Short mmCIF file of C-alpha atoms and ligand atoms in Angstrom, two decimals:
data_model
loop_
_atom_site.label_atom_id
_atom_site.label_comp_id
_atom_site.label_asym_id
_atom_site.label_seq_id
_atom_site.Cartn_x
_atom_site.Cartn_y
_atom_site.Cartn_z
CA MET A 1 -73.85 48.16 -197.17
CA LYS A 2 -73.08 47.01 -193.69
CA ILE A 3 -69.53 47.14 -192.35
CA GLU A 4 -69.28 43.24 -192.12
CA ASP A 5 -70.00 42.99 -195.85
CA PHE A 6 -67.39 45.46 -196.68
CA ARG A 7 -64.90 43.84 -194.50
CA ALA A 8 -65.32 40.54 -196.27
CA THR A 9 -64.23 42.07 -199.50
CA THR A 10 -61.42 44.26 -198.29
CA ASN A 11 -59.69 42.15 -195.59
CA ALA A 12 -59.40 39.02 -197.59
CA ASN A 13 -55.61 39.02 -197.25
CA THR A 14 -55.28 40.30 -193.74
CA THR A 15 -52.74 38.27 -191.96
CA GLY A 16 -52.57 37.30 -188.32
CA GLU A 17 -56.03 38.16 -187.21
CA ASP A 18 -59.53 36.99 -187.67
CA ALA A 19 -61.32 39.84 -189.28
CA THR A 20 -64.76 38.04 -189.06
CA GLN A 21 -64.54 38.13 -185.33
CA ASN A 22 -64.64 41.89 -184.89
CA THR A 23 -67.53 42.70 -182.78
CA CYS A 24 -66.43 46.27 -182.31
CA THR A 25 -68.94 49.06 -183.10
CA SER A 26 -67.21 52.07 -181.86
CA ALA A 27 -63.67 53.55 -181.29
CA PRO A 28 -63.29 56.70 -179.09
CA LEU A 29 -60.53 59.32 -180.04
CA LEU A 30 -59.42 59.20 -176.41
CA ASP A 31 -60.17 57.25 -173.35
CA VAL A 32 -57.97 58.49 -170.48
CA GLY A 33 -59.82 56.18 -168.13
CA ARG A 34 -58.35 53.08 -169.62
CA GLY A 35 -54.87 54.37 -168.87
CA ASN A 36 -55.61 55.71 -165.44
CA ASP A 37 -57.75 52.98 -164.03
CA PRO A 38 -54.94 50.27 -163.50
CA LEU A 39 -52.89 52.96 -161.67
CA LYS A 40 -55.67 54.09 -159.39
CA PRO A 41 -54.78 52.34 -156.24
CA GLU A 42 -51.02 53.61 -156.35
CA ILE A 43 -52.19 57.09 -157.31
CA MET A 44 -54.81 57.18 -154.54
CA GLU A 45 -52.10 56.24 -152.02
CA ALA A 46 -49.72 58.91 -153.18
CA ILE A 47 -52.44 61.51 -152.97
CA SER A 48 -53.37 60.38 -149.47
CA GLU A 49 -49.85 60.62 -148.46
CA ILE A 50 -49.81 64.26 -149.77
CA ILE A 51 -52.99 65.18 -147.95
CA ASP A 52 -51.44 63.71 -144.74
CA CYS A 53 -48.14 65.58 -145.18
CA GLY A 54 -49.92 68.89 -146.17
CA ARG A 55 -47.24 70.05 -148.61
CA PHE A 56 -49.26 70.80 -151.88
CA ILE A 57 -46.89 73.01 -153.84
CA GLY A 58 -43.34 71.49 -154.58
CA GLY A 59 -42.04 68.66 -152.50
CA PRO A 60 -40.52 65.32 -153.26
CA TYR A 61 -42.82 64.17 -156.00
CA VAL A 62 -42.09 67.44 -157.90
CA ALA A 63 -38.43 66.97 -157.45
CA GLU A 64 -38.71 63.31 -158.54
CA LEU A 65 -40.66 64.26 -161.63
CA GLU A 66 -38.26 67.05 -162.48
CA SER A 67 -35.29 64.53 -162.60
CA ALA A 68 -37.34 61.87 -164.35
CA VAL A 69 -38.41 64.27 -167.20
CA ALA A 70 -34.91 65.67 -167.35
CA LYS A 71 -33.64 62.17 -167.78
CA VAL A 72 -35.90 61.01 -170.54
CA SER A 73 -35.26 64.33 -172.24
CA GLN A 74 -31.50 63.96 -171.94
CA ALA A 75 -31.33 67.36 -170.22
CA GLU A 76 -29.49 68.43 -167.14
CA PHE A 77 -32.24 70.19 -165.56
CA GLY A 78 -36.04 69.93 -165.25
CA ILE A 79 -38.19 72.66 -163.79
CA GLY A 80 -41.84 72.04 -163.00
CA CYS A 81 -44.43 74.73 -163.85
CA ALA A 82 -48.17 74.99 -164.00
CA SER A 83 -48.82 74.16 -167.87
CA GLY A 84 -47.20 73.86 -171.27
CA SER A 85 -48.43 77.29 -172.11
CA ASP A 86 -46.59 78.71 -169.04
CA ALA A 87 -43.58 76.71 -169.99
CA LEU A 88 -43.34 78.53 -173.29
CA LEU A 89 -44.01 81.91 -171.67
CA LEU A 90 -41.38 81.34 -169.09
CA ALA A 91 -38.86 80.04 -171.63
CA LEU A 92 -39.24 83.30 -173.66
CA MET A 93 -39.01 85.34 -170.52
CA ALA A 94 -35.84 83.59 -169.50
CA ILE A 95 -34.20 84.13 -172.81
CA GLY A 96 -35.09 87.84 -172.67
CA ILE A 97 -37.92 88.31 -175.26
CA GLU A 98 -38.94 91.94 -175.16
CA PRO A 99 -41.58 94.08 -176.94
CA GLY A 100 -40.98 94.38 -180.69
CA ASP A 101 -38.70 91.20 -180.77
CA GLU A 102 -39.46 88.78 -183.47
CA VAL A 103 -39.81 85.10 -182.85
CA ILE A 104 -40.15 82.59 -185.69
CA CYS A 105 -42.54 79.69 -185.22
CA PRO A 106 -45.08 77.64 -187.20
CA SER A 107 -48.70 78.71 -187.60
CA PHE A 108 -49.76 75.08 -187.86
CA THR A 109 -49.50 74.46 -184.09
CA PHE A 110 -51.53 74.90 -180.94
CA PHE A 111 -52.30 78.49 -180.21
CA ALA A 112 -50.07 78.66 -176.97
CA THR A 113 -46.85 78.49 -179.16
CA ALA A 114 -47.60 81.97 -180.49
CA SER A 115 -49.59 83.45 -177.67
CA ALA A 116 -46.54 83.11 -175.48
CA ILE A 117 -44.70 85.44 -177.92
CA THR A 118 -47.43 88.15 -177.95
CA ARG A 119 -47.86 88.10 -174.23
CA LEU A 120 -44.37 89.57 -173.99
CA GLY A 121 -45.03 92.13 -176.77
CA GLY A 122 -43.12 90.08 -179.20
CA VAL A 123 -44.21 89.44 -182.76
CA PRO A 124 -44.68 85.96 -184.07
CA VAL A 125 -43.27 85.37 -187.53
CA PHE A 126 -44.84 82.34 -189.09
CA VAL A 127 -42.96 79.63 -191.01
CA ASP A 128 -44.66 77.40 -193.28
CA ILE A 129 -44.69 73.68 -192.66
CA GLU A 130 -43.25 70.71 -194.61
CA PRO A 131 -46.41 68.84 -195.85
CA SER A 132 -45.25 65.19 -195.06
CA THR A 133 -44.32 65.73 -191.39
CA PHE A 134 -46.34 68.82 -190.58
CA ASN A 135 -43.35 70.30 -188.92
CA LEU A 136 -41.75 73.62 -189.90
CA ASP A 137 -40.09 73.64 -193.29
CA VAL A 138 -36.35 74.48 -192.67
CA THR A 139 -35.88 75.65 -196.12
CA LYS A 140 -38.36 78.51 -195.55
CA LEU A 141 -36.62 79.60 -192.25
CA GLU A 142 -33.66 81.70 -193.07
CA GLN A 143 -35.47 84.17 -195.37
CA LEU A 144 -37.72 85.15 -192.45
CA ILE A 145 -34.78 86.29 -190.31
CA THR A 146 -34.46 90.07 -189.82
CA GLU A 147 -32.52 92.29 -187.34
CA LYS A 148 -35.38 91.98 -185.00
CA THR A 149 -35.43 88.18 -184.82
CA LYS A 150 -34.34 86.86 -181.34
CA ALA A 151 -35.59 83.22 -181.32
CA ILE A 152 -37.07 80.23 -183.13
CA ILE A 153 -39.73 77.88 -181.67
CA PRO A 154 -39.63 74.56 -183.45
CA VAL A 155 -42.76 72.64 -182.50
CA HIS A 156 -42.28 68.89 -182.53
CA LEU A 157 -45.86 68.40 -183.72
CA PHE A 158 -47.84 65.19 -183.23
CA GLY A 159 -45.00 63.52 -181.48
CA GLN A 160 -42.25 63.89 -184.06
CA CYS A 161 -39.09 66.06 -183.78
CA CYS A 162 -38.47 68.79 -186.28
CA ASP A 163 -35.37 68.54 -188.47
CA MET A 164 -33.25 70.11 -185.78
CA ASP A 165 -29.78 70.06 -187.33
CA PRO A 166 -30.37 72.77 -189.97
CA ILE A 167 -32.50 74.68 -187.48
CA LEU A 168 -29.78 74.70 -184.94
CA GLU A 169 -27.14 75.57 -187.44
CA ILE A 170 -29.23 78.58 -188.79
CA ALA A 171 -29.94 79.65 -185.22
CA GLU A 172 -26.23 79.53 -184.24
CA ARG A 173 -25.20 81.52 -187.43
CA HIS A 174 -27.77 84.27 -186.65
CA ASP A 175 -27.20 84.14 -182.92
CA LEU A 176 -30.81 83.18 -182.22
CA LYS A 177 -32.10 81.21 -179.28
CA VAL A 178 -34.11 77.98 -179.78
CA VAL A 179 -36.98 77.15 -177.60
CA GLU A 180 -38.42 73.71 -178.45
CA ASP A 181 -42.14 73.18 -178.06
CA CYS A 182 -42.20 69.55 -176.75
CA ALA A 183 -45.77 69.47 -175.56
CA GLN A 184 -46.71 66.67 -177.84
CA SER A 185 -43.33 64.94 -177.95
CA ILE A 186 -42.06 63.78 -174.68
CA GLY A 187 -39.57 60.94 -175.17
CA ALA A 188 -39.21 61.61 -179.00
CA THR A 189 -35.79 61.62 -180.42
CA TYR A 190 -33.93 63.05 -183.39
CA ASN A 191 -30.90 61.10 -184.43
CA GLY A 192 -30.53 59.91 -180.92
CA ARG A 193 -31.10 63.16 -179.23
CA ALA A 194 -34.21 63.71 -177.09
CA ALA A 195 -36.74 66.43 -177.63
CA GLY A 196 -36.13 69.05 -175.03
CA SER A 197 -32.33 68.70 -175.02
CA MET A 198 -31.42 70.45 -178.31
CA GLY A 199 -32.46 73.97 -177.96
CA ALA A 200 -31.86 76.50 -175.01
CA VAL A 201 -35.04 75.39 -173.47
CA GLY A 202 -37.65 72.56 -173.86
CA CYS A 203 -41.32 73.16 -172.96
CA PHE A 204 -43.49 70.18 -172.04
CA SER A 205 -47.17 69.84 -171.15
CA PHE A 206 -49.05 67.35 -168.97
CA TYR A 207 -52.48 68.31 -170.15
CA PRO A 208 -54.46 65.05 -169.71
CA THR A 209 -54.38 64.07 -173.31
CA LYS A 210 -50.64 64.52 -173.91
CA ASN A 211 -48.48 61.40 -173.85
CA LEU A 212 -47.80 61.91 -170.14
CA GLY A 213 -50.98 63.17 -168.95
CA GLY A 214 -51.93 64.40 -165.36
CA PHE A 215 -55.19 64.87 -163.60
CA GLY A 216 -55.19 68.59 -164.50
CA ASP A 217 -52.80 71.06 -165.89
CA GLY A 218 -49.03 70.85 -165.47
CA GLY A 219 -45.95 71.64 -167.40
CA MET A 220 -42.15 71.19 -167.33
CA LEU A 221 -39.10 73.11 -168.59
CA THR A 222 -35.87 71.39 -169.48
CA THR A 223 -32.53 72.90 -170.12
CA ASN A 224 -28.76 72.07 -170.11
CA ASP A 225 -27.84 75.63 -169.07
CA PRO A 226 -27.50 76.17 -165.31
CA GLU A 227 -27.99 79.95 -165.61
CA ILE A 228 -31.13 79.48 -167.73
CA ALA A 229 -32.38 76.82 -165.17
CA ASP A 230 -31.81 79.22 -162.31
CA ARG A 231 -33.61 81.96 -164.03
CA LEU A 232 -36.54 79.76 -165.05
CA ARG A 233 -37.00 78.74 -161.35
CA LEU A 234 -36.81 82.44 -160.30
CA LEU A 235 -39.38 83.59 -162.91
CA ALA A 236 -41.82 80.76 -162.06
CA ASN A 237 -42.01 81.85 -158.60
CA HIS A 238 -42.69 85.64 -158.87
CA GLY A 239 -39.00 86.40 -159.29
CA MET A 240 -38.89 86.03 -155.60
CA ARG A 241 -35.52 85.18 -153.80
CA PRO A 242 -35.24 85.12 -150.90
CA ARG A 243 -38.86 84.94 -149.88
CA TYR A 244 -40.76 88.18 -150.19
CA TYR A 245 -37.85 89.81 -151.95
CA HIS A 246 -38.43 90.26 -155.69
CA GLN A 247 -35.52 90.56 -157.97
CA VAL A 248 -37.59 90.53 -161.27
CA VAL A 249 -41.24 90.44 -162.07
CA GLY A 250 -41.96 86.79 -162.57
CA ILE A 251 -45.21 84.92 -162.52
CA ASN A 252 -46.81 82.24 -160.25
CA SER A 253 -46.45 79.05 -162.27
CA ARG A 254 -45.65 76.11 -160.00
CA LEU A 255 -46.33 72.42 -160.25
CA ASP A 256 -48.42 71.15 -157.52
CA ALA A 257 -47.64 68.04 -155.53
CA ILE A 258 -50.79 66.09 -156.44
CA GLN A 259 -50.16 66.48 -160.15
CA ALA A 260 -46.52 65.56 -159.67
CA ALA A 261 -47.45 62.42 -157.77
CA VAL A 262 -49.81 61.32 -160.50
CA LEU A 263 -47.33 62.00 -163.15
CA CYS A 264 -44.44 60.15 -161.24
CA LYS A 265 -46.67 57.07 -161.08
CA LYS A 266 -47.31 57.36 -164.86
CA MET A 267 -43.73 58.16 -165.79
CA GLY A 268 -42.52 54.64 -165.18
CA ARG A 269 -44.84 53.53 -167.97
CA LEU A 270 -44.16 56.20 -170.38
CA ALA A 271 -41.87 53.93 -172.54
CA ASP A 272 -44.62 51.43 -172.73
CA TYR A 273 -47.12 53.97 -173.60
CA SER A 274 -44.96 55.29 -176.42
CA ALA A 275 -44.34 51.68 -177.66
CA ARG A 276 -48.10 50.94 -177.77
CA ARG A 277 -48.73 54.22 -179.68
CA LYS A 278 -46.12 53.20 -182.14
CA SER A 279 -47.35 49.74 -182.58
CA ASN A 280 -50.97 51.33 -183.26
CA ALA A 281 -49.31 53.57 -185.88
CA VAL A 282 -47.70 50.43 -187.52
CA GLY A 283 -51.05 48.73 -187.34
CA TYR A 284 -52.86 51.63 -188.97
CA ARG A 285 -50.32 51.79 -191.71
CA LYS A 286 -50.70 48.13 -192.46
CA MET A 287 -54.53 48.02 -192.28
CA ILE A 288 -54.81 51.24 -194.48
CA LEU A 289 -52.47 49.65 -197.19
CA GLU A 290 -54.39 46.46 -197.09
CA SER A 291 -57.67 48.10 -197.42
CA GLY A 292 -56.45 49.83 -200.53
CA LEU A 293 -57.06 53.24 -199.13
CA GLN A 294 -53.64 54.75 -199.83
CA SER A 295 -54.92 56.65 -202.83
CA LEU A 296 -57.77 58.23 -200.77
CA VAL A 297 -55.84 59.08 -197.65
CA THR A 298 -52.37 60.37 -197.03
CA LEU A 299 -50.50 58.61 -194.37
CA PRO A 300 -48.18 60.52 -191.83
CA SER A 301 -44.49 60.05 -192.61
CA SER A 302 -41.84 59.38 -190.10
CA PRO A 303 -38.18 59.89 -191.38
CA VAL A 304 -35.68 57.24 -190.37
CA GLY A 305 -33.27 58.01 -187.54
CA SER A 306 -35.95 59.64 -185.34
CA GLU A 307 -38.14 58.09 -182.79
CA HIS A 308 -41.85 59.38 -183.29
CA VAL A 309 -43.94 59.13 -180.18
CA TRP A 310 -47.32 59.42 -181.97
CA ASN A 311 -49.27 61.84 -179.84
CA GLN A 312 -51.50 61.86 -182.79
CA PHE A 313 -51.87 59.68 -185.93
CA THR A 314 -52.78 62.33 -188.47
CA ILE A 315 -53.97 61.45 -191.95
CA ARG A 316 -54.95 63.79 -194.73
CA ILE A 317 -58.24 63.63 -196.58
CA PRO A 318 -57.87 65.59 -199.76
CA ASN A 319 -60.44 66.98 -202.21
CA GLY A 320 -62.39 68.96 -199.72
CA ARG A 321 -63.94 65.78 -198.12
CA ARG A 322 -62.37 65.95 -194.68
CA ASP A 323 -65.33 67.46 -192.71
CA GLU A 324 -67.83 65.11 -194.35
CA VAL A 325 -65.60 62.10 -193.60
CA ARG A 326 -65.27 63.21 -190.01
CA GLN A 327 -69.04 63.60 -189.65
CA ARG A 328 -69.74 60.24 -191.13
CA LEU A 329 -67.09 58.61 -188.94
CA ALA A 330 -68.85 60.15 -185.92
CA ASP A 331 -72.12 58.71 -187.20
CA LEU A 332 -70.44 55.27 -186.97
CA ASN A 333 -69.09 56.00 -183.39
CA VAL A 334 -65.57 56.65 -184.57
CA GLY A 335 -63.89 59.62 -182.80
CA SER A 336 -61.63 61.89 -184.67
CA GLU A 337 -60.45 65.38 -184.44
CA VAL A 338 -58.96 68.12 -186.55
CA TYR A 339 -55.73 69.43 -185.12
CA TYR A 340 -55.89 72.30 -186.09
CA PRO A 341 -58.80 73.70 -188.26
CA VAL A 342 -57.74 77.39 -188.24
CA PRO A 343 -54.01 78.04 -188.43
CA VAL A 344 -52.76 80.54 -185.78
CA HIS A 345 -52.14 83.31 -188.33
CA GLN A 346 -55.86 83.32 -189.29
CA GLN A 347 -57.07 83.62 -185.79
CA GLU A 348 -59.20 86.64 -185.04
CA CYS A 349 -56.93 87.72 -182.28
CA PHE A 350 -54.00 87.79 -184.63
CA ALA A 351 -55.67 89.77 -187.46
CA TYR A 352 -53.60 92.80 -186.42
CA LEU A 353 -50.38 90.98 -187.57
CA ASN A 354 -51.71 91.25 -191.17
CA CYS A 355 -50.09 87.99 -192.00
CA ASP A 356 -49.66 87.14 -195.80
CA SER A 357 -51.60 83.96 -196.43
CA ALA A 358 -49.64 83.55 -199.60
CA SER A 359 -46.47 82.73 -197.59
CA LEU A 360 -48.20 79.80 -195.81
CA PRO A 361 -49.77 77.65 -198.44
CA GLU A 362 -48.81 74.26 -196.82
CA THR A 363 -50.23 75.44 -193.56
CA GLU A 364 -53.52 76.47 -194.97
CA LYS A 365 -53.76 73.25 -197.10
CA ALA A 366 -53.03 71.02 -194.11
CA ALA A 367 -55.67 72.74 -192.07
CA GLY A 368 -58.29 71.84 -194.59
CA GLU A 369 -57.11 68.16 -194.97
CA VAL A 370 -55.88 66.82 -191.53
CA LEU A 371 -57.87 64.42 -189.57
CA SER A 372 -56.46 62.67 -186.42
CA ILE A 373 -57.79 59.28 -185.70
CA PRO A 374 -57.73 57.36 -182.30
CA ILE A 375 -54.17 56.24 -181.40
CA PHE A 376 -54.11 56.24 -177.55
CA PRO A 377 -51.95 53.40 -175.99
CA GLU A 378 -54.83 51.26 -174.83
CA LEU A 379 -56.80 51.34 -178.13
CA THR A 380 -57.42 47.74 -179.13
CA GLN A 381 -56.48 46.10 -182.40
CA GLN A 382 -60.26 45.46 -183.00
CA GLU A 383 -61.05 49.06 -182.53
CA GLN A 384 -58.24 49.98 -184.94
CA ARG A 385 -59.72 47.60 -187.40
CA TYR A 386 -63.14 49.12 -186.94
CA VAL A 387 -61.81 52.66 -187.49
CA VAL A 388 -60.09 51.50 -190.82
CA ASP A 389 -63.15 49.58 -191.96
CA CYS A 390 -65.27 52.69 -191.30
CA LEU A 391 -62.92 54.93 -193.11
CA ALA A 392 -62.98 52.51 -196.09
CA LYS A 393 -66.70 52.58 -196.05
CA VAL A 394 -67.09 56.26 -195.68
CA LEU A 395 -64.48 57.13 -198.28
CA GLU A 396 -66.10 54.84 -200.80
CA VAL A 397 -69.58 55.82 -200.36
CA SER A 398 -68.94 59.52 -200.25
CA GLY A 399 -67.91 59.59 -203.90
CA ASN A 400 -64.58 59.35 -205.77
CA ARG A 401 -65.11 55.58 -206.15
CA GLU A 402 -62.28 53.57 -207.70
CA PRO A 403 -63.33 51.62 -210.67
CA GLY A 404 -64.50 48.16 -209.92
CA LEU A 405 -65.45 49.07 -206.35
CA LYS A 406 -68.96 50.46 -207.29
CA MET A 407 -71.77 49.47 -205.08
CA ALA A 408 -75.33 48.72 -205.98
CA GLY A 409 -77.60 51.78 -205.66
C1 PLP B 1 -50.83 71.28 -175.53
C2 PLP B 1 -49.82 72.13 -176.21
C3 PLP B 1 -49.41 73.38 -175.68
C4 PLP B 1 -49.95 73.89 -174.27
O1 PLP B 1 -49.88 73.04 -173.29
P1 PLP B 1 -50.91 73.23 -172.04
O2 PLP B 1 -50.35 72.40 -170.96
O3 PLP B 1 -52.23 72.85 -172.52
O4 PLP B 1 -50.92 74.67 -171.69
C5 PLP B 1 -48.43 74.11 -176.30
N1 PLP B 1 -47.99 73.66 -177.48
C6 PLP B 1 -48.44 72.61 -178.05
C7 PLP B 1 -47.87 72.21 -179.41
C8 PLP B 1 -49.48 71.76 -177.53
O5 PLP B 1 -49.77 70.72 -178.11
#
């Protein structure tokens, strides 16, 4: 059965668009070029300015970006660094994580959340996730706290803030520091409070596919505490103050001027990027419901009161069909990705932690079911329609057909 045939049967009551006009035959997961191209003249000019000036580390663009990110994050201070991974490491160094200290974080996250802990000799203690948001399950948090626990790293995964009130309350009661992993959630809010303003430190990434993406690696730390801000700056520059006098052993993790210039040019459009991601998410929800796929895929949920910035639109494909669906989508030129196929506690390098799988059932279940589909800001409506049509096609023909939808052959 061809896509067009299927569309005719599923899109009969689509409103506001002419489904028969969709000539789209592919949809990439990402296309950073579409976002960068319109800004190229401005960016080239800024880069040329930096080449002429000769200051490649720090400088006015770094300072401008630090204030801009601090502002959008409702934080007092922004401190540039070399990557999101370094931001996490520096945050844990600044709050004094030492060998043997336990830090609670989800296992359903990007590796860097946990490796920052082990780099300092700390022990990651993994908390399971809440299946509908993919964020850490606050009801499982307190039972993991021991005398050795020093901090919690809530990861605002896929662009959505964790349920921070109970996390902050538990942290306060047990005298624990909270480091927010905001790598995927710049501009997201929780009951009006921005990601990166709620814990002791917020950690951001400017990896090219993040919501604010550079032309290489880059990162940012946010905090409202002047002492922590000062310490972060010191640690990010070899613990050196004044020059060639080292107070503590820091690292070299600075944001370079060219990255900062690129990011400054994009920063002005961040609200627009987020709005477009959101509108794509709304579009998917509508199209998926209209196509009658809600019994075959689980849509991501976004609790009211919080602003989701949709770094990913992650659906679940249950019944062990995810990998097959992904392959078939690829055959139809629809990009998708599994974030993340192997939870951190199951990674080879963390086998020594002897983590009990039984304590992380939702994490392991999610790893087998999640599929992120294209949602970047410049994705067109026709491409979205194509994605949903392909999804409908693939889910139907790969078995589990609903009565009445059987196809010939
Ligand atoms: C991307 C990411 C990081 C790491 O950021 P880099 O800039 O790539 O080092 C950390 N945590 C999460 C959740 C991420 O998505």
